[in-house]
Amino acid sequence: MPQAPDPSTALDAELAADLAEREARGLYRRRRIVQPRPGARARVGGREYVNFSSNDYLGLACDPRLADGLREGLTEHGAGSGAAHLITGHSALHHELEQALAAFTGRPRALLFSTGYMANIGIAQALVGRKDAVLEDRLNHASLLDGALASRAKLIRYQHADADDLDRRLAAFREKQPDARGLVMSDSVFSMDGDIAPLAELATRCRAQGACLMVDEAHGLGVCGPQGRGAVTAAGLGPDEVPILMGTLGKAFGSFGAFVAGSETLIEHLIQHARSYVYTTATPAPLAASALRALAISREEDWRRDKLAELIQAFRAAAEAHRLPLMASDTPIQPLMLGEADRAVALSRALEAQGYLVQAIRPPTVPDGTARLRITLTAAHSLDDVRGLVTALAENMDHEMDTR
Ligand code: PMP
């Protein structure tokens, strides 16, 4: 009898074919081994680069005060939390951070999650079910989409930043399911485009149609608004308009983790029902200590946001002078639209050869035909870094035109 093929070999063959196809389409994802350095620098393979790809918007990830927080937390609490929050993993440092985050966001309570991805999965899964609907901006972060899918509610996607389209879709859903729950989820600052959702309009539509608005402030907190209190606060909205606020600690706050802020009841509900909260080990307490330092620094050091604003303005002015294809964004996320994936990859490689790390973003992270360079600015960059990048971009794009 002929022997059946070894299943692991057969699986590998199928996976290898898929990988080869990805490679051929210019969509293969590769990691680098990166050592972050102060001043928005990064060492890769023994060479130092200016890093225009990190979300460390305030330049805090390498701040010695955060490292001090980590060290002190480590001495007091050890490296691992040892259990989930509901077992014995919830330390005094976690608790203090939750209270500080509640105060910072102006909400009664906050709840730490291990990552933003897990927070977004947990929110939708805990709040809606089969008969309900989650309405999402087409360009929302993948974790918000995955959260809606995990919840088993009907996922309805509305046109990007289009409150009228949301309104129409909400009304159609309401007509069919008058008693079901409608949860609207949106990024505040869109992670790949850098623009800001029409938060006030979304809130008005949600209120009129009895839907609940959740905003993901992963790229807004620390960056937007006075003291970095976020795009929701900057839009003049509070807990009545945005009852569910999610934030991350691994971007502007230079640390790690995430949280949801909201009412006492919302947080108690999440503690009971959010599976990505209940069934996972608490993040190590020292990370909470470094996040606490970051929060204090963000509140006190407005100069970081002022500098960031100055760099954003300088970048856009220089790029516009060279007619570079920027998207409309006044946040630190400054995408350069290139269209085809291989163009974005080629430009990213050329910049790397000149000492700049700028990530090419390709489908499926962004829609087909909208591959881009995602340039991120941080308060740790200098004006010279930014001018140097624009010069390199302009030279490479001129060269590309000449050789086309
Ligand atoms: N939401 C948005 C908008 C994000 O950009 C990200 C991170 N890329 C997340 C959520 C997930 O956060 P974390 O990295 O903490 O899992």
GROMACS .gro file of C-alpha atoms and ligand atoms in nm:
model
  420
    1MET     CA    1   0.000   0.000   0.000
    2PRO     CA    2   0.147   0.343  -0.088
    3GLN     CA    3   0.230   0.541   0.218
    4ALA     CA    4   0.030   0.858   0.286
    5PRO     CA    5   0.251   1.168   0.271
    6ASP     CA    6   0.383   1.287   0.604
    7PRO     CA    7   0.115   1.540   0.713
    8SER     CA    8   0.371   1.787   0.846
    9THR     CA    9   0.558   1.782   0.512
   10ALA     CA   10   0.233   1.828   0.321
   11LEU     CA   11   0.138   2.122   0.543
   12ASP     CA   12   0.481   2.278   0.498
   13ALA     CA   13   0.451   2.243   0.120
   14GLU     CA   14   0.115   2.423   0.121
   15LEU     CA   15   0.244   2.698   0.349
   16ALA     CA   16   0.560   2.740   0.141
   17ALA     CA   17   0.348   2.790  -0.172
   18ASP     CA   18   0.149   3.057   0.007
   19LEU     CA   19   0.467   3.230   0.127
   20ALA     CA   20   0.614   3.223  -0.224
   21GLU     CA   21   0.299   3.381  -0.362
   22ARG     CA   22   0.317   3.655  -0.098
   23GLU     CA   23   0.678   3.720  -0.188
   24ALA     CA   24   0.594   3.739  -0.560
   25ARG     CA   25   0.324   4.001  -0.485
   26GLY     CA   26   0.565   4.215  -0.284
   27LEU     CA   27   0.366   4.151   0.034
   28TYR     CA   28   0.613   3.940   0.233
   29ARG     CA   29   0.662   4.073   0.586
   30ARG     CA   30   1.009   4.058   0.740
   31ARG     CA   31   1.134   4.148   1.085
   32ARG     CA   32   1.456   4.324   1.172
   33ILE     CA   33   1.649   4.295   1.495
   34VAL     CA   34   1.637   4.649   1.625
   35GLN     CA   35   1.805   4.814   1.921
   36PRO     CA   36   1.631   5.143   2.001
   37ARG     CA   37   1.863   5.432   2.090
   38PRO     CA   38   1.783   5.776   2.232
   39GLY     CA   39   1.715   6.058   1.987
   40ALA     CA   40   1.484   5.855   1.761
   41ARG     CA   41   1.779   5.641   1.656
   42ALA     CA   42   1.788   5.265   1.614
   43ARG     CA   43   2.076   5.023   1.560
   44VAL     CA   44   2.016   4.748   1.309
   45GLY     CA   45   2.291   4.506   1.210
   46GLY     CA   46   2.566   4.727   1.355
   47ARG     CA   47   2.450   5.042   1.172
   48GLU     CA   48   2.272   5.340   1.326
   49TYR     CA   49   1.957   5.474   1.158
   50VAL     CA   50   1.722   5.764   1.214
   51ASN     CA   51   1.398   5.590   1.301
   52PHE     CA   52   1.086   5.729   1.132
   53SER     CA   53   0.881   5.417   1.201
   54SER     CA   54   0.815   5.407   1.573
   55ASN     CA   55   0.504   5.517   1.763
   56ASP     CA   56   0.715   5.662   2.043
   57TYR     CA   57   0.563   6.003   1.967
   58LEU     CA   58   0.686   6.184   2.278
   59GLY     CA   59   1.032   6.026   2.271
   60LEU     CA   60   0.978   5.856   2.607
   61ALA     CA   61   1.062   5.492   2.534
   62CYS     CA   62   1.434   5.550   2.606
   63ASP     CA   63   1.379   5.811   2.880
   64PRO     CA   64   1.588   5.723   3.188
   65ARG     CA   65   1.298   5.816   3.418
   66LEU     CA   66   1.088   5.535   3.270
   67ALA     CA   67   1.381   5.297   3.311
   68ASP     CA   68   1.412   5.408   3.675
   69GLY     CA   69   1.041   5.330   3.723
   70LEU     CA   70   1.093   4.986   3.576
   71ARG     CA   71   1.392   4.918   3.801
   72GLU     CA   72   1.212   5.029   4.116
   73GLY     CA   73   0.904   4.826   4.023
   74LEU     CA   74   1.126   4.527   3.959
   75THR     CA   75   1.292   4.552   4.300
   76GLU     CA   76   0.958   4.571   4.477
   77HIS     CA   77   0.742   4.338   4.267
   78GLY     CA   78   0.969   4.103   4.071
   79ALA     CA   79   0.971   4.039   3.699
   80GLY     CA   80   0.645   3.850   3.656
   81SER     CA   81   0.297   3.910   3.794
   82GLY     CA   82   0.249   3.535   3.837
   83ALA     CA   83  -0.125   3.524   3.771
   84ALA     CA   84  -0.424   3.695   3.611
   85HIS     CA   85  -0.558   4.018   3.765
   86LEU     CA   86  -0.855   3.833   3.916
   87ILE     CA   87  -0.633   3.574   4.083
   88THR     CA   88  -0.325   3.727   4.246
   89GLY     CA   89  -0.173   3.931   3.960
   90HIS     CA   90  -0.326   4.272   4.042
   91SER     CA   91  -0.061   4.473   4.230
   92ALA     CA   92  -0.070   4.809   4.405
   93LEU     CA   93   0.118   4.951   4.105
   94HIS     CA   94  -0.150   4.829   3.862
   95HIS     CA   95  -0.413   4.978   4.088
   96GLU     CA   96  -0.236   5.313   4.113
   97LEU     CA   97  -0.197   5.324   3.736
   98GLU     CA   98  -0.567   5.254   3.684
   99GLN     CA   99  -0.656   5.539   3.917
  100ALA     CA  100  -0.412   5.774   3.743
  101LEU     CA  101  -0.553   5.680   3.400
  102ALA     CA  102  -0.911   5.737   3.519
  103ALA     CA  103  -0.813   6.083   3.645
  104PHE     CA  104  -0.614   6.160   3.328
  105THR     CA  105  -0.907   6.071   3.101
  106GLY     CA  106  -1.169   6.230   3.329
  107ARG     CA  107  -1.366   5.908   3.385
  108PRO     CA  108  -1.468   5.735   3.707
  109ARG     CA  109  -1.262   5.423   3.643
  110ALA     CA  110  -1.004   5.260   3.419
  111LEU     CA  111  -0.915   4.895   3.365
  112LEU     CA  112  -0.576   4.773   3.247
  113PHE     CA  113  -0.550   4.522   2.964
  114SER     CA  114  -0.226   4.354   2.860
  115THR     CA  115  -0.235   4.507   2.509
  116GLY     CA  116  -0.454   4.733   2.301
  117TYR     CA  117  -0.532   4.439   2.077
  118MET     CA  118  -0.671   4.248   2.373
  119ALA     CA  119  -0.865   4.548   2.504
  120ASN     CA  120  -1.042   4.590   2.171
  121ILE     CA  121  -1.124   4.221   2.149
  122GLY     CA  122  -1.255   4.224   2.506
  123ILE     CA  123  -1.475   4.534   2.476
  124ALA     CA  124  -1.679   4.409   2.180
  125GLN     CA  125  -1.701   4.052   2.306
  126ALA     CA  126  -1.821   4.168   2.650
  127LEU     CA  127  -2.077   4.421   2.526
  128VAL     CA  128  -2.250   4.278   2.221
  129GLY     CA  129  -2.373   3.942   2.095
  130ARG     CA  130  -2.549   3.773   1.804
  131LYS     CA  131  -2.855   3.996   1.776
  132ASP     CA  132  -2.656   4.320   1.814
  133ALA     CA  133  -2.445   4.519   1.568
  134VAL     CA  134  -2.098   4.671   1.572
  135LEU     CA  135  -2.060   4.964   1.335
  136GLU     CA  136  -1.704   5.045   1.234
  137ASP     CA  137  -1.517   5.292   1.019
  138ARG     CA  138  -1.376   5.112   0.712
  139LEU     CA  139  -1.023   5.213   0.811
  140ASN     CA  140  -1.041   5.108   1.175
  141HIS     CA  141  -0.747   4.921   1.322
  142ALA     CA  142  -0.749   4.543   1.272
  143SER     CA  143  -0.801   4.481   1.645
  144LEU     CA  144  -1.137   4.665   1.635
  145LEU     CA  145  -1.248   4.456   1.339
  146ASP     CA  146  -1.130   4.137   1.507
  147GLY     CA  147  -1.316   4.239   1.824
  148ALA     CA  148  -1.640   4.274   1.630
  149LEU     CA  149  -1.588   3.934   1.465
  150ALA     CA  150  -1.513   3.771   1.802
  151SER     CA  151  -1.835   3.917   1.946
  152ARG     CA  152  -2.049   3.742   1.680
  153ALA     CA  153  -2.254   4.059   1.642
  154LYS     CA  154  -2.333   4.181   1.291
  155LEU     CA  155  -2.036   4.380   1.165
  156ILE     CA  156  -2.141   4.686   0.964
  157ARG     CA  157  -1.864   4.900   0.813
  158TYR     CA  158  -1.931   5.262   0.723
  159GLN     CA  159  -1.738   5.484   0.483
  160HIS     CA  160  -1.423   5.633   0.626
  161ALA     CA  161  -1.486   5.932   0.855
  162ASP     CA  162  -1.840   5.962   0.720
  163ALA     CA  163  -2.092   6.030   0.998
  164ASP     CA  164  -2.380   6.053   0.745
  165ASP     CA  165  -2.304   5.704   0.620
  166LEU     CA  166  -2.291   5.580   0.979
  167ASP     CA  167  -2.626   5.746   1.041
  168ARG     CA  168  -2.788   5.573   0.742
  169ARG     CA  169  -2.653   5.235   0.838
  170LEU     CA  170  -2.751   5.277   1.202
  171ALA     CA  171  -3.103   5.374   1.099
  172ALA     CA  172  -3.133   5.069   0.871
  173PHE     CA  173  -3.013   4.843   1.151
  174ARG     CA  174  -3.250   5.005   1.402
  175GLU     CA  175  -3.544   4.950   1.171
  176LYS     CA  176  -3.476   4.577   1.161
  177GLN     CA  177  -3.365   4.536   1.522
  178PRO     CA  178  -3.521   4.815   1.731
  179ASP     CA  179  -3.426   4.656   2.064
  180ALA     CA  180  -3.076   4.535   1.983
  181ARG     CA  181  -2.759   4.709   2.097
  182GLY     CA  182  -2.561   4.918   1.851
  183LEU     CA  183  -2.194   4.966   1.934
  184VAL     CA  184  -2.003   5.217   1.721
  185MET     CA  185  -1.625   5.178   1.728
  186SER     CA  186  -1.374   5.418   1.577
  187ASP     CA  187  -1.007   5.502   1.589
  188SER     CA  188  -0.961   5.865   1.698
  189VAL     CA  189  -0.639   5.915   1.502
  190PHE     CA  190  -0.634   5.661   1.218
  191SER     CA  191  -0.323   5.450   1.251
  192MET     CA  192  -0.227   5.427   0.883
  193ASP     CA  193  -0.367   5.758   0.752
  194GLY     CA  194  -0.303   5.995   1.042
  195ASP     CA  195  -0.633   6.180   1.005
  196ILE     CA  196  -0.878   6.227   1.291
  197ALA     CA  197  -1.232   6.086   1.302
  198PRO     CA  198  -1.522   6.337   1.306
  199LEU     CA  199  -1.571   6.257   1.673
  200ALA     CA  200  -1.833   6.522   1.757
  201GLU     CA  201  -2.048   6.419   1.459
  202LEU     CA  202  -2.016   6.051   1.543
  203ALA     CA  203  -2.122   6.127   1.899
  204THR     CA  204  -2.426   6.327   1.784
  205ARG     CA  205  -2.541   6.046   1.553
  206CYS     CA  206  -2.490   5.782   1.821
  207ARG     CA  207  -2.687   5.979   2.073
  208ALA     CA  208  -2.975   6.042   1.829
  209GLN     CA  209  -3.001   5.672   1.747
  210GLY     CA  210  -2.938   5.529   2.092
  211ALA     CA  211  -2.605   5.371   1.998
  212CYS     CA  212  -2.302   5.356   2.222
  213LEU     CA  213  -1.974   5.514   2.102
  214MET     CA  214  -1.635   5.359   2.174
  215VAL     CA  215  -1.322   5.546   2.068
  216ASP     CA  216  -0.974   5.395   2.036
  217GLU     CA  217  -0.725   5.664   2.136
  218ALA     CA  218  -0.413   5.453   2.070
  219HIS     CA  219  -0.259   5.732   1.860
  220GLY     CA  220  -0.439   6.025   2.022
  221LEU     CA  221  -0.350   6.003   2.390
  222GLY     CA  222  -0.029   6.183   2.482
  223VAL     CA  223  -0.031   6.349   2.140
  224CYS     CA  224  -0.355   6.545   2.096
  225GLY     CA  225  -0.512   6.804   2.320
  226PRO     CA  226  -0.390   6.993   2.626
  227GLN     CA  227  -0.152   6.781   2.836
  228GLY     CA  228  -0.198   6.507   2.577
  229ARG     CA  229  -0.544   6.420   2.707
  230GLY     CA  230  -0.641   6.292   2.363
  231ALA     CA  231  -0.846   6.372   2.055
  232VAL     CA  232  -1.178   6.306   2.231
  233THR     CA  233  -1.103   6.569   2.496
  234ALA     CA  234  -0.962   6.803   2.231
  235ALA     CA  235  -1.296   6.772   2.047
  236GLY     CA  236  -1.471   6.888   2.364
  237LEU     CA  237  -1.629   6.549   2.429
  238GLY     CA  238  -1.662   6.380   2.767
  239PRO     CA  239  -1.796   6.057   2.915
  240ASP     CA  240  -2.156   6.138   2.816
  241GLU     CA  241  -2.065   6.148   2.447
  242VAL     CA  242  -1.791   5.883   2.452
  243PRO     CA  243  -1.877   5.639   2.731
  244ILE     CA  244  -1.609   5.388   2.628
  245LEU     CA  245  -1.256   5.516   2.582
  246MET     CA  246  -0.964   5.290   2.505
  247GLY     CA  247  -0.599   5.395   2.522
  248THR     CA  248  -0.261   5.228   2.484
  249LEU     CA  249   0.057   5.272   2.684
  250GLY     CA  250   0.306   5.141   2.426
  251LYS     CA  251   0.296   5.437   2.189
  252ALA     CA  252   0.318   5.798   2.314
  253PHE     CA  253   0.362   5.672   2.670
  254GLY     CA  254   0.673   5.478   2.574
  255SER     CA  255   0.583   5.178   2.789
  256PHE     CA  256   0.353   4.881   2.730
  257GLY     CA  257  -0.009   4.781   2.783
  258ALA     CA  258  -0.352   4.936   2.740
  259PHE     CA  259  -0.666   5.035   2.927
  260VAL     CA  260  -1.036   5.106   2.897
  261ALA     CA  261  -1.180   5.405   3.082
  262GLY     CA  262  -1.547   5.453   3.159
  263SER     CA  263  -1.817   5.435   3.421
  264GLU     CA  264  -1.798   5.227   3.735
  265THR     CA  265  -2.060   4.992   3.589
  266LEU     CA  266  -1.886   4.954   3.252
  267ILE     CA  267  -1.558   4.860   3.419
  268GLU     CA  268  -1.725   4.613   3.657
  269HIS     CA  269  -1.900   4.457   3.357
  270LEU     CA  270  -1.569   4.420   3.170
  271ILE     CA  271  -1.407   4.263   3.476
  272GLN     CA  272  -1.685   4.001   3.479
  273HIS     CA  273  -1.715   3.938   3.104
  274ALA     CA  274  -1.414   4.047   2.896
  275ARG     CA  275  -1.241   3.716   2.829
  276SER     CA  276  -0.917   3.882   2.717
  277TYR     CA  277  -0.907   4.043   3.062
  278VAL     CA  278  -1.011   3.747   3.272
  279TYR     CA  279  -0.813   3.466   3.112
  280THR     CA  280  -0.464   3.608   3.083
  281THR     CA  281  -0.167   3.682   3.305
  282ALA     CA  282  -0.145   4.041   3.430
  283THR     CA  283   0.133   4.246   3.272
  284PRO     CA  284   0.441   4.266   3.494
  285ALA     CA  285   0.396   4.532   3.763
  286PRO     CA  286   0.721   4.717   3.676
  287LEU     CA  287   0.563   4.811   3.344
  288ALA     CA  288   0.285   4.984   3.536
  289ALA     CA  289   0.554   5.179   3.722
  290SER     CA  290   0.711   5.299   3.397
  291ALA     CA  291   0.368   5.390   3.256
  292LEU     CA  292   0.296   5.595   3.570
  293ARG     CA  293   0.617   5.792   3.510
  294ALA     CA  294   0.524   5.843   3.145
  295LEU     CA  295   0.181   5.973   3.236
  296ALA     CA  296   0.329   6.229   3.476
  297ILE     CA  297   0.585   6.338   3.214
  298SER     CA  298   0.318   6.368   2.946
  299ARG     CA  299   0.110   6.593   3.172
  300GLU     CA  300   0.402   6.812   3.273
  301GLU     CA  301   0.616   6.841   2.961
  302ASP     CA  302   0.401   7.020   2.709
  303TRP     CA  303   0.721   7.114   2.524
  304ARG     CA  304   0.726   6.764   2.377
  305ARG     CA  305   0.393   6.823   2.201
  306ASP     CA  306   0.502   7.175   2.100
  307LYS     CA  307   0.817   7.034   1.946
  308LEU     CA  308   0.623   6.760   1.771
  309ALA     CA  309   0.386   7.020   1.624
  310GLU     CA  310   0.686   7.221   1.501
  311LEU     CA  311   0.840   6.912   1.339
  312ILE     CA  312   0.510   6.816   1.174
  313GLN     CA  313   0.478   7.165   1.030
  314ALA     CA  314   0.839   7.168   0.910
  315PHE     CA  315   0.801   6.823   0.754
  316ARG     CA  316   0.483   6.914   0.568
  317ALA     CA  317   0.618   7.247   0.446
  318ALA     CA  318   0.937   7.088   0.311
  319ALA     CA  319   0.753   6.790   0.159
  320GLU     CA  320   0.493   7.016  -0.005
  321ALA     CA  321   0.773   7.230  -0.152
  322HIS     CA  322   0.901   6.911  -0.320
  323ARG     CA  323   0.546   6.813  -0.421
  324LEU     CA  324   0.570   6.484  -0.234
  325PRO     CA  325   0.237   6.294  -0.232
  326LEU     CA  326   0.144   6.348   0.132
  327MET     CA  327  -0.195   6.260   0.273
  328ALA     CA  328  -0.399   6.517   0.466
  329SER     CA  329  -0.279   6.474   0.824
  330ASP     CA  330  -0.166   6.709   1.096
  331THR     CA  331  -0.075   6.435   1.341
  332PRO     CA  332   0.268   6.267   1.377
  333ILE     CA  333   0.152   5.997   1.133
  334GLN     CA  334   0.247   6.134   0.790
  335PRO     CA  335   0.181   5.879   0.515
  336LEU     CA  336   0.335   5.921   0.171
  337MET     CA  337   0.099   5.761  -0.081
  338LEU     CA  338   0.268   5.540  -0.342
  339GLY     CA  339  -0.003   5.303  -0.466
  340GLU     CA  340   0.165   4.978  -0.559
  341ALA     CA  341   0.333   4.767  -0.292
  342ASP     CA  342   0.661   4.722  -0.481
  343ARG     CA  343   0.703   5.101  -0.517
  344ALA     CA  344   0.663   5.146  -0.143
  345VAL     CA  345   0.907   4.864  -0.069
  346ALA     CA  346   1.166   4.997  -0.316
  347LEU     CA  347   1.152   5.347  -0.167
  348SER     CA  348   1.172   5.211   0.188
  349ARG     CA  349   1.484   5.010   0.088
  350ALA     CA  350   1.648   5.310  -0.080
  351LEU     CA  351   1.590   5.521   0.232
  352GLU     CA  352   1.732   5.246   0.450
  353ALA     CA  353   2.050   5.248   0.243
  354GLN     CA  354   2.074   5.620   0.325
  355GLY     CA  355   2.029   5.568   0.700
  356TYR     CA  356   1.651   5.615   0.745
  357LEU     CA  357   1.407   5.355   0.874
  358VAL     CA  358   1.070   5.423   0.713
  359GLN     CA  359   0.820   5.139   0.702
  360ALA     CA  360   0.639   5.045   0.381
  361ILE     CA  361   0.274   4.965   0.457
  362ARG     CA  362   0.105   4.730   0.213
  363PRO     CA  363  -0.222   4.539   0.173
  364PRO     CA  364  -0.387   4.382   0.365
  365THR     CA  365  -0.294   4.638   0.632
  366VAL     CA  366  -0.420   4.910   0.393
  367PRO     CA  367  -0.663   4.872   0.098
  368ASP     CA  368  -0.530   4.746  -0.238
  369GLY     CA  369  -0.361   5.014  -0.446
  370THR     CA  370  -0.290   5.236  -0.144
  371ALA     CA  371   0.053   5.111  -0.037
  372ARG     CA  372   0.248   5.387   0.129
  373LEU     CA  373   0.538   5.484   0.345
  374ARG     CA  374   0.415   5.544   0.698
  375ILE     CA  375   0.641   5.819   0.828
  376THR     CA  376   0.606   5.885   1.199
  377LEU     CA  377   0.755   6.187   1.371
  378THR     CA  378   0.849   6.202   1.735
  379ALA     CA  379   0.956   6.470   1.979
  380ALA     CA  380   1.297   6.299   1.983
  381HIS     CA  381   1.365   6.394   1.618
  382SER     CA  382   1.551   6.712   1.534
  383LEU     CA  383   1.466   6.959   1.260
  384ASP     CA  384   1.778   6.836   1.079
  385ASP     CA  385   1.650   6.476   1.094
  386VAL     CA  386   1.326   6.585   0.933
  387ARG     CA  387   1.491   6.802   0.667
  388GLY     CA  388   1.735   6.520   0.588
  389LEU     CA  389   1.449   6.275   0.540
  390VAL     CA  390   1.259   6.508   0.307
  391THR     CA  391   1.572   6.565   0.096
  392ALA     CA  392   1.631   6.191   0.073
  393LEU     CA  393   1.266   6.130  -0.018
  394ALA     CA  394   1.271   6.397  -0.288
  395GLU     CA  395   1.597   6.269  -0.439
  396ASN     CA  396   1.474   5.910  -0.446
  397MET     CA  397   1.139   6.002  -0.597
  398ASP     CA  398   1.306   6.220  -0.865
  399HIS     CA  399   1.539   5.931  -0.944
  400GLU     CA  400   1.240   5.696  -0.966
  401MET     CA  401   1.068   5.929  -1.216
  402ASP     CA  402   1.387   5.949  -1.425
  403THR     CA  403   1.422   5.573  -1.442
  404ARG     CA  404   1.055   5.492  -1.512
  405PMP     N1  405  -0.557   5.030   1.819
  405PMP     C1  406  -0.486   5.099   1.729
  405PMP     C2  407  -0.552   5.211   1.657
  405PMP     C3  408  -0.352   5.066   1.706
  405PMP     O1  409  -0.280   5.133   1.614
  405PMP     C4  410  -0.293   4.960   1.778
  405PMP     C5  411  -0.145   4.923   1.763
  405PMP     N2  412  -0.096   4.921   1.637
  405PMP     C6  413  -0.371   4.890   1.868
  405PMP     C7  414  -0.502   4.927   1.887
  405PMP     C8  415  -0.316   4.774   1.944
  405PMP     O2  416  -0.244   4.817   2.054
  405PMP     P1  417  -0.129   4.726   2.115
  405PMP     O3  418  -0.010   4.745   2.027
  405PMP     O4  419  -0.111   4.775   2.253
  405PMP     O5  420  -0.180   4.586   2.110
   0.00000   0.00000   0.00000
